[in-house]
């Protein structure tokens, strides 16, 4: 049975920066939970961020730039947390590979988990198209990332993969892990 990596704050735990969770009300989600497919993981908590914590945004570029050393992640008070966000992304990838997930469903808008939008780095509440750092790392290593509004698309891909006895990423596990 193929597994799905999901943001730890989806459907329950109030672990986001502002001590909230993101509700999910969907028969697809309930079915996946009953089948034991869900692998909950919060990359930010995995590297020691507390709850609550200051808001953070990608500044001066994209998540790809953060991974490649060309952009930063800063908290609202200016603290540079780029290295921690890179580490959080690596931990998410390791958890995904360890659990052999076929795909991920992550919370959109987050500087870590976002997959279609992120905040623009101005801390003014404006969003732009883009990914969070962990979502970018997962995509780079062949793990498709959906957001919580795309459960039907994610379920379709999962069904197709199971019907064809495939795992989404066709790279060997070792090649999906980040280089040291
Ligand atoms: S890092 Fe991801 S899983 Fe953790 S609280 Fe933020 S959106 Fe949720």
Short mmCIF file of N, CA and C and ligand atoms in Angstrom, two decimals:
data_model
loop_
_atom_site.label_atom_id
_atom_site.label_comp_id
_atom_site.label_asym_id
_atom_site.label_seq_id
_atom_site.Cartn_x
_atom_site.Cartn_y
_atom_site.Cartn_z
N UNK A 1 0.84 -1.20 0.00
CA UNK A 1 0.00 0.00 0.00
C UNK A 1 0.88 1.26 0.00
N UNK A 2 0.61 2.15 -0.91
CA UNK A 2 1.42 3.36 -1.01
C UNK A 2 1.05 4.36 0.09
N UNK A 3 2.06 4.99 0.63
CA UNK A 3 1.87 5.96 1.72
C UNK A 3 1.89 7.39 1.18
N UNK A 4 1.38 8.30 2.02
CA UNK A 4 1.32 9.72 1.66
C UNK A 4 1.93 10.54 2.80
N UNK A 5 2.96 11.30 2.51
CA UNK A 5 3.51 12.23 3.51
C UNK A 5 2.57 13.42 3.65
N UNK A 6 2.18 13.75 4.87
CA UNK A 6 1.26 14.90 5.05
C UNK A 6 1.81 15.84 6.11
N UNK A 7 1.53 17.12 5.93
CA UNK A 7 1.95 18.11 6.93
C UNK A 7 1.38 17.74 8.30
N UNK A 8 2.23 17.86 9.31
CA UNK A 8 1.81 17.48 10.66
C UNK A 8 0.67 18.31 11.21
N UNK A 9 0.47 19.50 10.65
CA UNK A 9 -0.59 20.38 11.16
C UNK A 9 -1.91 20.18 10.44
N UNK A 10 -1.97 19.24 9.49
CA UNK A 10 -3.24 19.01 8.79
C UNK A 10 -4.15 18.16 9.66
N UNK A 11 -5.38 18.62 9.79
CA UNK A 11 -6.42 17.83 10.46
C UNK A 11 -6.10 17.52 11.92
N UNK A 12 -5.72 18.51 12.67
CA UNK A 12 -5.63 18.21 14.09
C UNK A 12 -4.62 18.97 14.93
N UNK A 13 -3.35 18.68 14.80
CA UNK A 13 -2.39 19.22 15.77
C UNK A 13 -2.17 20.72 15.56
N UNK A 14 -2.35 21.55 16.59
CA UNK A 14 -2.19 23.02 16.44
C UNK A 14 -0.72 23.44 16.57
N UNK A 15 0.06 23.09 15.55
CA UNK A 15 1.52 23.29 15.65
C UNK A 15 2.05 24.33 14.68
N UNK A 16 1.16 25.02 13.97
CA UNK A 16 1.65 26.08 13.08
C UNK A 16 2.25 27.22 13.90
N UNK A 17 2.91 28.16 13.22
CA UNK A 17 3.60 29.24 13.94
C UNK A 17 2.67 29.97 14.90
N UNK A 18 1.37 30.04 14.54
CA UNK A 18 0.40 30.75 15.37
C UNK A 18 -0.48 29.82 16.20
N UNK A 19 0.01 28.61 16.42
CA UNK A 19 -0.69 27.62 17.26
C UNK A 19 -2.04 27.20 16.70
N UNK A 20 -2.14 27.13 15.40
CA UNK A 20 -3.37 26.62 14.79
C UNK A 20 -3.04 25.35 14.00
N UNK A 21 -4.11 24.65 13.61
CA UNK A 21 -3.95 23.55 12.65
C UNK A 21 -4.75 23.92 11.41
N UNK A 22 -4.67 23.09 10.40
CA UNK A 22 -5.41 23.32 9.16
C UNK A 22 -6.45 22.21 9.03
N UNK A 23 -7.73 22.57 9.10
CA UNK A 23 -8.75 21.52 9.04
C UNK A 23 -8.84 20.87 7.67
N UNK A 24 -9.12 19.58 7.66
CA UNK A 24 -9.37 18.88 6.41
C UNK A 24 -10.67 18.11 6.58
N UNK A 25 -11.62 18.36 5.71
CA UNK A 25 -12.90 17.67 5.80
C UNK A 25 -13.14 17.02 4.44
N UNK A 26 -12.78 15.76 4.32
CA UNK A 26 -12.86 15.11 3.02
C UNK A 26 -12.94 13.60 3.21
N UNK A 27 -13.83 12.95 2.48
CA UNK A 27 -13.88 11.48 2.55
C UNK A 27 -12.57 10.84 2.09
N UNK A 28 -11.86 11.51 1.18
CA UNK A 28 -10.57 10.96 0.72
C UNK A 28 -9.61 10.88 1.90
N UNK A 29 -9.55 11.97 2.66
CA UNK A 29 -8.65 12.01 3.81
C UNK A 29 -9.03 10.93 4.82
N UNK A 30 -10.33 10.84 5.10
CA UNK A 30 -10.79 9.84 6.09
C UNK A 30 -10.46 8.43 5.63
N UNK A 31 -10.61 8.19 4.34
CA UNK A 31 -10.29 6.85 3.80
C UNK A 31 -8.79 6.57 3.96
N UNK A 32 -7.97 7.54 3.58
CA UNK A 32 -6.52 7.34 3.71
C UNK A 32 -6.14 7.10 5.18
N UNK A 33 -6.75 7.87 6.08
CA UNK A 33 -6.43 7.69 7.51
C UNK A 33 -6.83 6.29 7.96
N UNK A 34 -8.02 5.84 7.58
CA UNK A 34 -8.49 4.51 7.99
C UNK A 34 -7.60 3.41 7.41
N UNK A 35 -7.05 3.65 6.24
CA UNK A 35 -6.18 2.65 5.60
C UNK A 35 -4.76 2.69 6.16
N UNK A 36 -4.46 3.69 6.99
CA UNK A 36 -3.11 3.79 7.55
C UNK A 36 -2.08 4.32 6.58
N UNK A 37 -2.52 5.13 5.62
CA UNK A 37 -1.58 5.64 4.61
C UNK A 37 -0.83 6.89 5.05
N UNK A 38 -1.37 7.62 6.03
CA UNK A 38 -0.86 8.96 6.31
C UNK A 38 0.41 8.92 7.16
N UNK A 39 1.43 9.60 6.68
CA UNK A 39 2.70 9.75 7.42
C UNK A 39 2.79 11.23 7.80
N UNK A 40 2.41 11.56 9.04
CA UNK A 40 2.41 12.96 9.47
C UNK A 40 3.84 13.41 9.80
N UNK A 41 4.19 14.60 9.34
CA UNK A 41 5.54 15.11 9.63
C UNK A 41 5.52 16.63 9.56
N UNK A 42 6.14 17.26 10.55
CA UNK A 42 6.31 18.72 10.51
C UNK A 42 7.79 19.03 10.42
N UNK A 43 8.27 19.49 9.28
CA UNK A 43 9.70 19.77 9.12
C UNK A 43 10.20 20.83 10.10
N UNK A 44 9.40 21.83 10.39
CA UNK A 44 9.87 22.91 11.27
C UNK A 44 10.05 22.40 12.71
N UNK A 45 9.09 21.62 13.19
CA UNK A 45 9.26 21.07 14.55
C UNK A 45 10.43 20.09 14.58
N UNK A 46 10.67 19.41 13.47
CA UNK A 46 11.75 18.42 13.41
C UNK A 46 13.13 19.04 13.59
N UNK A 47 13.25 20.36 13.36
CA UNK A 47 14.54 21.01 13.59
C UNK A 47 14.50 21.92 14.81
N UNK A 48 13.48 21.77 15.63
CA UNK A 48 13.49 22.42 16.93
C UNK A 48 12.75 23.73 17.06
N UNK A 49 12.05 24.17 16.00
CA UNK A 49 11.26 25.39 16.18
C UNK A 49 10.16 25.14 17.20
N UNK A 50 9.87 26.15 18.04
CA UNK A 50 8.83 25.98 19.05
C UNK A 50 7.44 26.34 18.51
N UNK A 51 6.45 26.09 19.32
CA UNK A 51 5.07 26.53 19.03
C UNK A 51 4.61 27.38 20.22
N UNK A 52 4.21 28.63 20.01
CA UNK A 52 4.22 29.36 18.74
C UNK A 52 5.64 29.81 18.39
N UNK A 53 5.79 30.36 17.18
CA UNK A 53 7.08 30.86 16.72
C UNK A 53 6.83 32.05 15.80
N UNK A 54 7.83 32.88 15.58
CA UNK A 54 7.62 34.03 14.70
C UNK A 54 7.32 33.60 13.27
N UNK A 55 6.50 34.39 12.58
CA UNK A 55 6.25 34.12 11.16
C UNK A 55 7.57 34.21 10.40
N UNK A 56 7.70 33.38 9.37
CA UNK A 56 8.91 33.41 8.52
C UNK A 56 8.49 33.44 7.06
N UNK A 57 9.31 34.08 6.23
CA UNK A 57 9.03 34.14 4.79
C UNK A 57 10.33 34.01 4.01
N UNK A 58 10.19 33.53 2.78
CA UNK A 58 11.34 33.46 1.87
C UNK A 58 11.59 34.87 1.34
N UNK A 59 12.85 35.31 1.43
CA UNK A 59 13.20 36.69 1.09
C UNK A 59 14.27 36.69 -0.01
N UNK A 60 14.06 37.48 -1.03
CA UNK A 60 15.10 37.67 -2.05
C UNK A 60 15.20 36.56 -3.06
N UNK A 61 14.12 35.82 -3.26
CA UNK A 61 14.18 34.75 -4.26
C UNK A 61 13.14 33.69 -3.98
N UNK A 62 13.46 32.48 -4.41
CA UNK A 62 12.51 31.37 -4.33
C UNK A 62 13.06 30.27 -3.42
N UNK A 63 12.22 29.24 -3.22
CA UNK A 63 12.68 28.09 -2.43
C UNK A 63 13.88 27.42 -3.10
N UNK A 64 13.86 27.37 -4.42
CA UNK A 64 15.02 26.81 -5.13
C UNK A 64 16.26 27.62 -4.80
N UNK A 65 16.11 28.93 -4.74
CA UNK A 65 17.23 29.79 -4.38
C UNK A 65 17.70 29.54 -2.95
N UNK A 66 16.77 29.28 -2.06
CA UNK A 66 17.16 28.97 -0.67
C UNK A 66 18.01 27.70 -0.66
N UNK A 67 17.56 26.66 -1.37
CA UNK A 67 18.32 25.40 -1.39
C UNK A 67 19.69 25.58 -2.04
N UNK A 68 19.76 26.49 -3.00
CA UNK A 68 21.02 26.68 -3.74
C UNK A 68 21.89 27.81 -3.19
N UNK A 69 21.47 28.40 -2.07
CA UNK A 69 22.29 29.44 -1.46
C UNK A 69 22.11 30.82 -2.05
N UNK A 70 21.03 31.04 -2.81
CA UNK A 70 20.84 32.34 -3.46
C UNK A 70 19.71 33.16 -2.86
N UNK A 71 19.01 32.62 -1.89
CA UNK A 71 17.92 33.36 -1.25
C UNK A 71 17.90 32.95 0.23
N UNK A 72 17.11 33.67 1.01
CA UNK A 72 17.12 33.47 2.46
C UNK A 72 15.71 33.23 2.98
N UNK A 73 15.66 32.71 4.20
CA UNK A 73 14.40 32.69 4.95
C UNK A 73 14.65 33.52 6.20
N UNK A 74 13.75 34.49 6.43
CA UNK A 74 13.89 35.35 7.60
C UNK A 74 12.61 35.33 8.41
N UNK A 75 12.78 35.48 9.73
CA UNK A 75 11.63 35.67 10.59
C UNK A 75 11.22 37.14 10.55
N UNK A 76 10.03 37.43 11.06
CA UNK A 76 9.47 38.78 10.95
C UNK A 76 10.36 39.82 11.64
N UNK A 77 11.13 39.39 12.64
CA UNK A 77 12.03 40.33 13.33
C UNK A 77 13.39 40.43 12.65
N UNK A 78 13.57 39.75 11.52
CA UNK A 78 14.82 39.86 10.76
C UNK A 78 15.80 38.73 10.98
N UNK A 79 15.55 37.83 11.94
CA UNK A 79 16.50 36.74 12.18
C UNK A 79 16.58 35.83 10.95
N UNK A 80 17.82 35.52 10.54
CA UNK A 80 18.03 34.66 9.38
C UNK A 80 17.94 33.19 9.82
N UNK A 81 16.95 32.48 9.29
CA UNK A 81 16.75 31.08 9.66
C UNK A 81 16.93 30.16 8.44
N UNK A 82 17.69 30.64 7.47
CA UNK A 82 17.87 29.89 6.22
C UNK A 82 18.42 28.49 6.47
N UNK A 83 19.49 28.39 7.28
CA UNK A 83 20.10 27.07 7.49
C UNK A 83 19.11 26.10 8.13
N UNK A 84 18.32 26.59 9.08
CA UNK A 84 17.33 25.71 9.72
C UNK A 84 16.26 25.26 8.72
N UNK A 85 15.87 26.14 7.83
CA UNK A 85 14.86 25.74 6.84
C UNK A 85 15.42 24.75 5.84
N UNK A 86 16.70 24.89 5.50
CA UNK A 86 17.32 23.89 4.62
C UNK A 86 17.38 22.53 5.32
N UNK A 87 17.76 22.56 6.59
CA UNK A 87 17.83 21.31 7.35
C UNK A 87 16.43 20.69 7.47
N UNK A 88 15.42 21.52 7.70
CA UNK A 88 14.04 21.02 7.80
C UNK A 88 13.64 20.34 6.49
N UNK A 89 14.04 20.91 5.38
CA UNK A 89 13.72 20.31 4.07
C UNK A 89 14.39 18.95 3.91
N UNK A 90 15.65 18.87 4.35
CA UNK A 90 16.35 17.58 4.25
C UNK A 90 15.69 16.54 5.14
N UNK A 91 15.27 16.96 6.34
CA UNK A 91 14.60 16.00 7.25
C UNK A 91 13.30 15.51 6.61
N UNK A 92 12.57 16.40 5.96
CA UNK A 92 11.31 15.99 5.31
C UNK A 92 11.60 14.96 4.22
N UNK A 93 12.65 15.20 3.44
CA UNK A 93 12.99 14.26 2.39
C UNK A 93 13.39 12.90 2.98
N UNK A 94 14.19 12.92 4.03
CA UNK A 94 14.61 11.66 4.65
C UNK A 94 13.39 10.90 5.19
N UNK A 95 12.45 11.61 5.82
CA UNK A 95 11.26 10.94 6.35
C UNK A 95 10.44 10.34 5.20
N UNK A 96 10.35 11.10 4.10
CA UNK A 96 9.58 10.62 2.95
C UNK A 96 10.22 9.35 2.36
N UNK A 97 11.52 9.35 2.26
CA UNK A 97 12.21 8.19 1.68
C UNK A 97 12.14 7.01 2.65
N UNK A 98 12.36 7.29 3.93
CA UNK A 98 12.31 6.23 4.94
C UNK A 98 10.94 5.53 4.95
N UNK A 99 9.86 6.33 4.79
CA UNK A 99 8.50 5.77 4.81
C UNK A 99 8.06 5.31 3.42
N UNK A 100 8.92 5.52 2.43
CA UNK A 100 8.64 5.13 1.04
C UNK A 100 7.32 5.69 0.54
N UNK A 101 7.12 7.00 0.75
CA UNK A 101 5.86 7.61 0.32
C UNK A 101 5.85 7.75 -1.21
N UNK A 102 4.64 7.75 -1.77
CA UNK A 102 4.50 7.93 -3.21
C UNK A 102 4.32 9.39 -3.56
N UNK A 103 3.75 10.15 -2.64
CA UNK A 103 3.50 11.58 -2.89
C UNK A 103 3.30 12.28 -1.55
N UNK A 104 3.16 13.60 -1.62
CA UNK A 104 2.98 14.38 -0.39
C UNK A 104 1.79 15.32 -0.54
N UNK A 105 1.09 15.55 0.57
CA UNK A 105 0.05 16.58 0.63
C UNK A 105 0.44 17.52 1.76
N UNK A 106 0.81 18.74 1.39
CA UNK A 106 1.36 19.70 2.34
C UNK A 106 0.54 20.98 2.34
N UNK A 107 0.64 21.73 3.42
CA UNK A 107 -0.16 22.94 3.59
C UNK A 107 0.36 24.07 2.70
N UNK A 108 -0.54 24.61 1.89
CA UNK A 108 -0.11 25.67 0.97
C UNK A 108 0.15 26.98 1.73
N UNK A 109 1.02 27.81 1.16
CA UNK A 109 1.29 29.13 1.72
C UNK A 109 2.44 29.15 2.71
N UNK A 110 2.82 27.99 3.22
CA UNK A 110 3.89 27.93 4.23
C UNK A 110 5.27 28.07 3.56
N UNK A 111 6.21 28.76 4.22
CA UNK A 111 7.57 28.85 3.64
C UNK A 111 8.28 27.50 3.62
N UNK A 112 7.75 26.53 4.33
CA UNK A 112 8.29 25.16 4.30
C UNK A 112 7.46 24.26 3.39
N UNK A 113 6.15 24.25 3.60
CA UNK A 113 5.28 23.25 2.98
C UNK A 113 4.53 23.73 1.74
N UNK A 114 4.50 25.03 1.48
CA UNK A 114 3.71 25.54 0.35
C UNK A 114 4.08 24.86 -0.96
N UNK A 115 3.07 24.63 -1.80
CA UNK A 115 3.37 24.00 -3.09
C UNK A 115 2.87 24.80 -4.28
N UNK A 116 1.95 25.75 -4.05
CA UNK A 116 1.54 26.60 -5.18
C UNK A 116 1.70 28.09 -4.86
N UNK A 117 1.60 28.45 -3.58
CA UNK A 117 1.83 29.85 -3.20
C UNK A 117 2.66 29.94 -1.93
N UNK A 118 3.38 31.04 -1.82
CA UNK A 118 4.09 31.38 -0.57
C UNK A 118 3.94 32.89 -0.37
N UNK A 119 4.27 33.37 0.81
CA UNK A 119 4.25 34.82 1.05
C UNK A 119 5.50 35.44 0.41
N UNK A 120 5.36 36.72 0.05
CA UNK A 120 6.35 37.31 -0.86
C UNK A 120 7.61 37.88 -0.21
N UNK A 121 7.74 37.70 1.09
CA UNK A 121 8.96 38.17 1.77
C UNK A 121 8.84 39.56 2.34
N UNK A 122 7.68 40.20 2.17
CA UNK A 122 7.50 41.56 2.68
C UNK A 122 6.80 41.59 4.03
N UNK A 123 6.30 40.45 4.47
CA UNK A 123 5.52 40.34 5.71
C UNK A 123 4.31 41.29 5.69
N UNK A 124 3.78 41.50 4.49
CA UNK A 124 2.61 42.37 4.32
C UNK A 124 1.37 41.57 3.96
N UNK A 125 1.45 40.26 4.06
CA UNK A 125 0.28 39.43 3.79
C UNK A 125 0.04 39.17 2.32
N UNK A 126 1.05 39.43 1.47
CA UNK A 126 0.87 39.21 0.03
C UNK A 126 1.48 37.87 -0.38
N UNK A 127 0.74 37.13 -1.21
CA UNK A 127 1.26 35.85 -1.68
C UNK A 127 1.69 35.94 -3.14
N UNK A 128 2.59 35.04 -3.50
CA UNK A 128 3.06 34.93 -4.88
C UNK A 128 3.10 33.44 -5.23
N UNK A 129 3.06 33.10 -6.51
CA UNK A 129 3.22 31.69 -6.87
C UNK A 129 4.60 31.20 -6.44
N UNK A 130 4.66 29.99 -5.91
CA UNK A 130 5.95 29.45 -5.51
C UNK A 130 5.78 28.32 -4.52
N UNK A 131 6.91 27.74 -4.17
CA UNK A 131 6.91 26.61 -3.23
C UNK A 131 7.64 26.97 -1.95
N UNK A 132 7.32 26.21 -0.90
CA UNK A 132 8.11 26.25 0.30
C UNK A 132 9.38 25.41 0.12
N UNK A 133 10.29 25.53 1.08
CA UNK A 133 11.62 24.92 0.90
C UNK A 133 11.55 23.39 0.94
N UNK A 134 10.76 22.83 1.85
CA UNK A 134 10.65 21.36 1.90
C UNK A 134 9.90 20.83 0.68
N UNK A 135 8.86 21.54 0.26
CA UNK A 135 8.13 21.11 -0.94
C UNK A 135 9.06 21.11 -2.15
N UNK A 136 9.92 22.11 -2.25
CA UNK A 136 10.87 22.17 -3.36
C UNK A 136 11.85 20.99 -3.30
N UNK A 137 12.32 20.68 -2.10
CA UNK A 137 13.26 19.57 -1.94
C UNK A 137 12.60 18.24 -2.33
N UNK A 138 11.36 18.03 -1.92
CA UNK A 138 10.66 16.79 -2.27
C UNK A 138 10.47 16.70 -3.78
N UNK A 139 10.02 17.78 -4.39
CA UNK A 139 9.81 17.78 -5.85
C UNK A 139 11.12 17.51 -6.58
N UNK A 140 12.20 18.10 -6.09
CA UNK A 140 13.51 17.90 -6.74
C UNK A 140 13.92 16.45 -6.76
N UNK A 141 13.46 15.71 -5.75
CA UNK A 141 13.86 14.32 -5.64
C UNK A 141 12.74 13.37 -6.08
N UNK A 142 11.84 13.88 -6.89
CA UNK A 142 10.88 13.00 -7.57
C UNK A 142 9.62 12.68 -6.81
N UNK A 143 9.36 13.40 -5.72
CA UNK A 143 8.15 13.13 -4.94
C UNK A 143 7.12 14.23 -5.25
N UNK A 144 6.03 13.89 -5.92
CA UNK A 144 5.03 14.91 -6.27
C UNK A 144 4.40 15.51 -5.02
N UNK A 145 4.22 16.82 -5.02
CA UNK A 145 3.65 17.52 -3.86
C UNK A 145 2.33 18.18 -4.27
N UNK A 146 1.29 17.89 -3.50
CA UNK A 146 -0.02 18.52 -3.67
C UNK A 146 -0.32 19.33 -2.42
N UNK A 147 -1.31 20.25 -2.54
CA UNK A 147 -1.74 20.94 -1.32
C UNK A 147 -3.11 20.43 -0.87
N UNK A 148 -3.56 20.93 0.26
CA UNK A 148 -4.77 20.37 0.87
C UNK A 148 -6.03 20.60 0.04
N UNK A 149 -5.95 21.50 -0.94
CA UNK A 149 -7.09 21.71 -1.83
C UNK A 149 -7.04 20.83 -3.07
N UNK A 150 -6.07 19.93 -3.12
CA UNK A 150 -5.89 19.08 -4.32
C UNK A 150 -5.99 17.60 -3.97
N UNK A 151 -6.83 17.27 -3.01
CA UNK A 151 -6.90 15.86 -2.58
C UNK A 151 -7.40 14.95 -3.71
N UNK A 152 -8.31 15.47 -4.53
CA UNK A 152 -8.82 14.61 -5.62
C UNK A 152 -7.72 14.29 -6.62
N UNK A 153 -6.92 15.31 -6.95
CA UNK A 153 -5.81 15.06 -7.88
C UNK A 153 -4.80 14.08 -7.27
N UNK A 154 -4.52 14.27 -5.98
CA UNK A 154 -3.57 13.38 -5.32
C UNK A 154 -4.12 11.95 -5.29
N UNK A 155 -5.41 11.80 -5.01
CA UNK A 155 -6.02 10.46 -4.96
C UNK A 155 -6.00 9.81 -6.34
N UNK A 156 -6.20 10.61 -7.39
CA UNK A 156 -6.17 10.05 -8.75
C UNK A 156 -4.78 9.50 -9.08
N UNK A 157 -3.76 10.28 -8.72
CA UNK A 157 -2.39 9.81 -8.99
C UNK A 157 -2.10 8.55 -8.18
N UNK A 158 -2.52 8.53 -6.93
CA UNK A 158 -2.27 7.36 -6.08
C UNK A 158 -2.94 6.12 -6.68
N UNK A 159 -4.18 6.28 -7.12
CA UNK A 159 -4.90 5.14 -7.72
C UNK A 159 -4.19 4.65 -8.97
N UNK A 160 -3.73 5.61 -9.77
CA UNK A 160 -3.04 5.22 -11.01
C UNK A 160 -1.75 4.47 -10.70
N UNK A 161 -1.02 4.97 -9.71
CA UNK A 161 0.23 4.31 -9.34
C UNK A 161 -0.02 2.90 -8.82
N UNK A 162 -1.07 2.74 -8.02
CA UNK A 162 -1.36 1.42 -7.46
C UNK A 162 -1.88 0.47 -8.54
N UNK A 163 -2.68 1.02 -9.44
CA UNK A 163 -3.23 0.19 -10.52
C UNK A 163 -2.10 -0.36 -11.40
N UNK A 164 -1.10 0.48 -11.60
CA UNK A 164 0.01 0.08 -12.46
C UNK A 164 1.20 -0.48 -11.70
N UNK A 165 0.98 -0.65 -10.36
CA UNK A 165 2.03 -1.20 -9.52
C UNK A 165 3.33 -0.40 -9.64
N UNK A 166 3.17 0.90 -9.56
CA UNK A 166 4.32 1.80 -9.71
C UNK A 166 4.53 2.60 -8.43
N UNK A 167 5.71 3.08 -8.24
CA UNK A 167 5.97 4.10 -7.24
C UNK A 167 6.30 5.36 -8.01
N UNK A 168 5.77 6.50 -7.57
CA UNK A 168 5.92 7.72 -8.36
C UNK A 168 7.37 8.03 -8.73
N UNK A 169 8.26 8.14 -7.75
CA UNK A 169 9.62 8.49 -8.12
C UNK A 169 10.30 7.28 -8.74
N UNK A 170 10.93 7.43 -9.88
CA UNK A 170 11.60 6.28 -10.48
C UNK A 170 13.10 6.31 -10.24
N UNK A 171 13.55 7.17 -9.33
CA UNK A 171 14.97 7.17 -8.99
C UNK A 171 15.22 6.21 -7.84
N UNK A 172 16.39 5.55 -7.82
CA UNK A 172 16.73 4.75 -6.65
C UNK A 172 16.75 5.62 -5.40
N UNK A 173 16.47 5.00 -4.24
CA UNK A 173 16.39 5.77 -3.00
C UNK A 173 17.64 6.60 -2.76
N UNK A 174 18.81 6.00 -2.97
CA UNK A 174 20.05 6.70 -2.67
C UNK A 174 20.17 7.99 -3.47
N UNK A 175 19.66 7.95 -4.70
CA UNK A 175 19.78 9.14 -5.54
C UNK A 175 18.75 10.21 -5.18
N UNK A 176 17.73 9.81 -4.40
CA UNK A 176 16.74 10.79 -3.99
C UNK A 176 17.16 11.53 -2.73
N UNK A 177 18.18 11.03 -2.06
CA UNK A 177 18.64 11.71 -0.85
C UNK A 177 19.62 12.81 -1.21
N UNK A 178 19.60 13.91 -0.44
CA UNK A 178 20.48 15.04 -0.76
C UNK A 178 21.95 14.66 -0.62
N UNK A 179 22.74 15.26 -1.46
CA UNK A 179 24.18 15.05 -1.32
C UNK A 179 24.66 15.76 -0.07
N UNK A 180 25.68 15.17 0.62
CA UNK A 180 26.17 15.81 1.84
C UNK A 180 26.77 17.17 1.56
S1 LIG B 1 6.09 23.44 8.71
FE1 LIG B 1 4.48 22.49 7.48
S2 LIG B 1 3.75 20.84 8.85
FE2 LIG B 1 4.87 22.24 10.14
S3 LIG B 1 3.34 23.63 10.94
FE3 LIG B 1 4.20 24.60 9.08
S4 LIG B 1 2.82 23.99 7.43
FE4 LIG B 1 2.44 22.63 9.16
#
